[in-house]
PDB file of C-alpha atoms in Angstrom:
ATOM      1  CA  MET A  67     -74.896   6.575  19.065  1.00 66.00           C
ATOM      2  CA  GLU A  68     -77.617   9.224  19.067  1.00 78.00           C
ATOM      3  CA  LYS A  69     -76.790  12.897  18.608  1.00 79.00           C
ATOM      4  CA  ALA A  70     -78.068  13.651  22.112  1.00 82.00           C
ATOM      5  CA  TYR A  71     -74.992  11.824  23.430  1.00 86.00           C
ATOM      6  CA  ARG A  72     -72.456  13.940  21.520  1.00 87.00           C
ATOM      7  CA  ILE A  73     -70.769  17.170  22.530  1.00 90.00           C
ATOM      8  CA  LYS A  74     -70.179  19.388  19.510  1.00 87.00           C
ATOM      9  CA  LYS A  75     -69.674  22.933  20.802  1.00 88.00           C
ATOM     10  CA  ASN A  76     -66.105  24.118  21.302  1.00 91.00           C
ATOM     11  CA  GLN A  77     -67.129  26.040  24.420  1.00 91.00           C
ATOM     12  CA  GLU A  78     -68.328  22.857  26.105  1.00 88.00           C
ATOM     13  CA  ILE A  79     -65.172  20.971  25.152  1.00 90.00           C
ATOM     14  CA  ASP A  80     -62.974  23.817  26.433  1.00 91.00           C
ATOM     15  CA  ALA A  81     -64.921  23.824  29.724  1.00 88.00           C
ATOM     16  CA  LEU A  82     -64.202  20.097  30.160  1.00 88.00           C
ATOM     17  CA  VAL A  83     -60.479  20.599  29.651  1.00 91.00           C
ATOM     18  CA  LYS A  84     -60.350  23.591  32.003  1.00 91.00           C
ATOM     19  CA  GLN A  85     -61.842  21.579  34.868  1.00 88.00           C
ATOM     20  CA  ARG A  86     -58.675  19.427  34.788  1.00 83.00           C
ATOM     21  CA  ASN A  87     -60.398  16.254  35.944  1.00 87.00           C
ATOM     22  CA  SER A  88     -58.556  13.782  33.747  1.00 90.00           C
ATOM     23  CA  ALA A  89     -57.248  10.256  33.512  1.00 93.00           C
ATOM     24  CA  ALA A  90     -54.509   9.258  31.091  1.00 93.00           C
ATOM     25  CA  ASN A  91     -52.192   6.548  29.895  1.00 94.00           C
ATOM     26  CA  GLY A  92     -49.701   6.393  27.036  1.00 92.00           C
ATOM     27  CA  PHE A  93     -52.405   6.235  24.388  1.00 96.00           C
ATOM     28  CA  PHE A  94     -55.460   8.211  25.558  1.00 96.00           C
ATOM     29  CA  VAL A  95     -56.538  11.075  27.813  1.00 95.00           C
ATOM     30  CA  VAL A  96     -60.083  11.228  29.219  1.00 95.00           C
ATOM     31  CA  TYR A  97     -61.399  14.534  30.610  1.00 94.00           C
ATOM     32  CA  ALA A  98     -64.639  14.254  32.615  1.00 92.00           C
ATOM     33  CA  ALA A  99     -67.121  16.529  34.370  1.00 90.00           C
ATOM     34  CA  VAL A 100     -70.571  16.066  35.897  1.00 91.00           C
ATOM     35  CA  ASN A 101     -73.450  17.420  33.802  1.00 88.00           C
ATOM     36  CA  LYS A 102     -77.041  18.360  34.586  1.00 87.00           C
ATOM     37  CA  ILE A 103     -78.583  16.172  31.894  1.00 88.00           C
ATOM     38  CA  ASP A 104     -80.016  12.733  32.709  1.00 88.00           C
ATOM     39  CA  HIS A 105     -77.467  10.893  30.525  1.00 89.00           C
ATOM     40  CA  PHE A 106     -73.815  11.049  29.532  1.00 91.00           C
ATOM     41  CA  ARG A 107     -72.416  13.028  26.604  1.00 92.00           C
ATOM     42  CA  PHE A 108     -68.997  12.674  25.000  1.00 93.00           C
ATOM     43  CA  ALA A 109     -66.653  14.006  22.349  1.00 94.00           C
ATOM     44  CA  VAL A 110     -63.710  12.398  20.586  1.00 95.00           C
ATOM     45  CA  SER A 111     -60.577  14.233  19.469  1.00 94.00           C
ATOM     46  CA  VAL A 112     -57.925  12.773  17.181  1.00 96.00           C
ATOM     47  CA  SER A 113     -55.291  15.268  16.010  1.00 93.00           C
ATOM     48  CA  LYS A 114     -53.733  15.480  12.570  1.00 95.00           C
ATOM     49  CA  LYS A 115     -50.489  14.165  14.071  1.00 94.00           C
ATOM     50  CA  TYR A 116     -52.274  10.799  14.316  1.00 94.00           C
ATOM     51  CA  GLY A 117     -52.468  10.297  10.547  1.00 93.00           C
ATOM     52  CA  ASN A 118     -54.560  11.019   7.491  1.00 95.00           C
ATOM     53  CA  ALA A 119     -58.351  11.469   7.543  1.00 96.00           C
ATOM     54  CA  VAL A 120     -59.068   7.787   6.929  1.00 96.00           C
ATOM     55  CA  GLU A 121     -56.979   6.703   9.928  1.00 95.00           C
ATOM     56  CA  ARG A 122     -58.402   9.434  12.190  1.00 96.00           C
ATOM     57  CA  ASN A 123     -61.999   8.560  11.298  1.00 96.00           C
ATOM     58  CA  LYS A 124     -61.337   4.850  11.851  1.00 96.00           C
ATOM     59  CA  MET A 125     -60.049   5.610  15.359  1.00 96.00           C
ATOM     60  CA  LYS A 126     -63.091   7.805  16.075  1.00 95.00           C
ATOM     61  CA  ARG A 127     -65.466   5.037  14.950  1.00 95.00           C
ATOM     62  CA  ARG A 128     -63.695   2.524  17.170  1.00 95.00           C
ATOM     63  CA  ILE A 129     -63.812   4.844  20.194  1.00 95.00           C
ATOM     64  CA  ARG A 130     -67.534   5.540  19.630  1.00 92.00           C
ATOM     65  CA  GLU A 131     -68.258   1.810  19.490  1.00 94.00           C
ATOM     66  CA  ILE A 132     -66.276   1.132  22.674  1.00 94.00           C
ATOM     67  CA  THR A 133     -68.155   3.944  24.407  1.00 92.00           C
ATOM     68  CA  ARG A 134     -71.472   2.479  23.223  1.00 90.00           C
ATOM     69  CA  GLN A 135     -70.531  -0.962  24.569  1.00 92.00           C
ATOM     70  CA  ALA A 136     -69.336   0.412  27.927  1.00 90.00           C
ATOM     71  CA  ASN A 137     -72.892   0.756  29.359  1.00 85.00           C
ATOM     72  CA  ILE A 138     -72.164   4.114  30.946  1.00 87.00           C
ATOM     73  CA  THR A 139     -74.815   5.211  33.438  1.00 85.00           C
ATOM     74  CA  ALA A 140     -73.098   8.214  35.027  1.00 86.00           C
ATOM     75  CA  LYS A 141     -74.418  11.700  34.285  1.00 90.00           C
ATOM     76  CA  THR A 142     -71.129  13.048  32.961  1.00 91.00           C
ATOM     77  CA  ASP A 143     -69.658  14.845  30.007  1.00 91.00           C
ATOM     78  CA  PHE A 144     -66.331  13.491  28.834  1.00 93.00           C
ATOM     79  CA  LEU A 145     -63.766  14.058  26.138  1.00 94.00           C
ATOM     80  CA  ILE A 146     -61.542  11.283  24.807  1.00 95.00           C
ATOM     81  CA  VAL A 147     -58.286  12.433  23.209  1.00 96.00           C
ATOM     82  CA  ALA A 148     -56.332   9.860  21.207  1.00 96.00           C
ATOM     83  CA  LYS A 149     -52.574  10.330  21.198  1.00 95.00           C
ATOM     84  CA  PRO A 150     -50.532   9.506  18.066  1.00 95.00           C
ATOM     85  CA  THR A 151     -49.071   6.484  19.862  1.00 94.00           C
ATOM     86  CA  ALA A 152     -52.531   4.831  19.771  1.00 95.00           C
ATOM     87  CA  ARG A 153     -52.086   4.351  16.042  1.00 93.00           C
ATOM     88  CA  LYS A 154     -50.531   0.903  16.471  1.00 93.00           C
ATOM     89  CA  LEU A 155     -53.399  -0.486  18.593  1.00 94.00           C
ATOM     90  CA  ASP A 156     -56.094  -2.826  17.335  1.00 95.00           C
ATOM     91  CA  PHE A 157     -59.726  -2.737  18.552  1.00 96.00           C
ATOM     92  CA  LYS A 158     -59.205  -5.034  21.552  1.00 96.00           C
ATOM     93  CA  GLU A 159     -56.137  -3.109  22.716  1.00 96.00           C
ATOM     94  CA  ILE A 160     -58.014   0.190  22.394  1.00 96.00           C
ATOM     95  CA  LYS A 161     -60.831  -1.235  24.518  1.00 95.00           C
ATOM     96  CA  ASP A 162     -58.354  -2.605  27.074  1.00 95.00           C
ATOM     97  CA  ASN A 163     -56.730   0.836  27.377  1.00 95.00           C
ATOM     98  CA  LEU A 164     -59.946   2.889  27.513  1.00 95.00           C
ATOM     99  CA  THR A 165     -61.928   0.787  29.996  1.00 94.00           C
ATOM    100  CA  PRO A 166     -59.599   1.433  32.980  1.00 94.00           C
ATOM    101  CA  LEU A 167     -59.565   5.141  32.100  1.00 93.00           C
ATOM    102  CA  PHE A 168     -63.377   5.224  32.276  1.00 92.00           C
ATOM    103  CA  VAL A 169     -63.187   3.701  35.757  1.00 91.00           C
ATOM    104  CA  LYS A 170     -60.393   6.046  36.852  1.00 92.00           C
ATOM    105  CA  ALA A 171     -62.340   9.093  35.588  1.00 89.00           C
ATOM    106  CA  LYS A 172     -65.450   7.763  37.425  1.00 86.00           C
ATOM    107  CA  ILE A 173     -67.498   7.500  34.254  1.00 86.00           C
ATOM    108  CA  THR A 174     -68.606   3.873  34.704  1.00 80.00           C
TER     109      THR A 174
END
């Protein structure tokens, strides 16, 4: 995923959360907001409660790949927060849990 598709600034992430447009299940929370750029941007957050750095980075890589495969065309910014309960999921289960959240948050 190119850098143009990533949100890095804390101010932008905080603005997404403050808009309170979210979709959630027992494993993930997706915050979304419309942007003025001609493509989507996203950020991934996995807290230290999830596990050590290796486990957190593995989850982030999986989420980035699922986002890449989702063929998102909406002009939105979104933040994906992984809850510690997502630790037991494999790649297919992560995809099965995130895809309906993308639809519910009107990202796809």
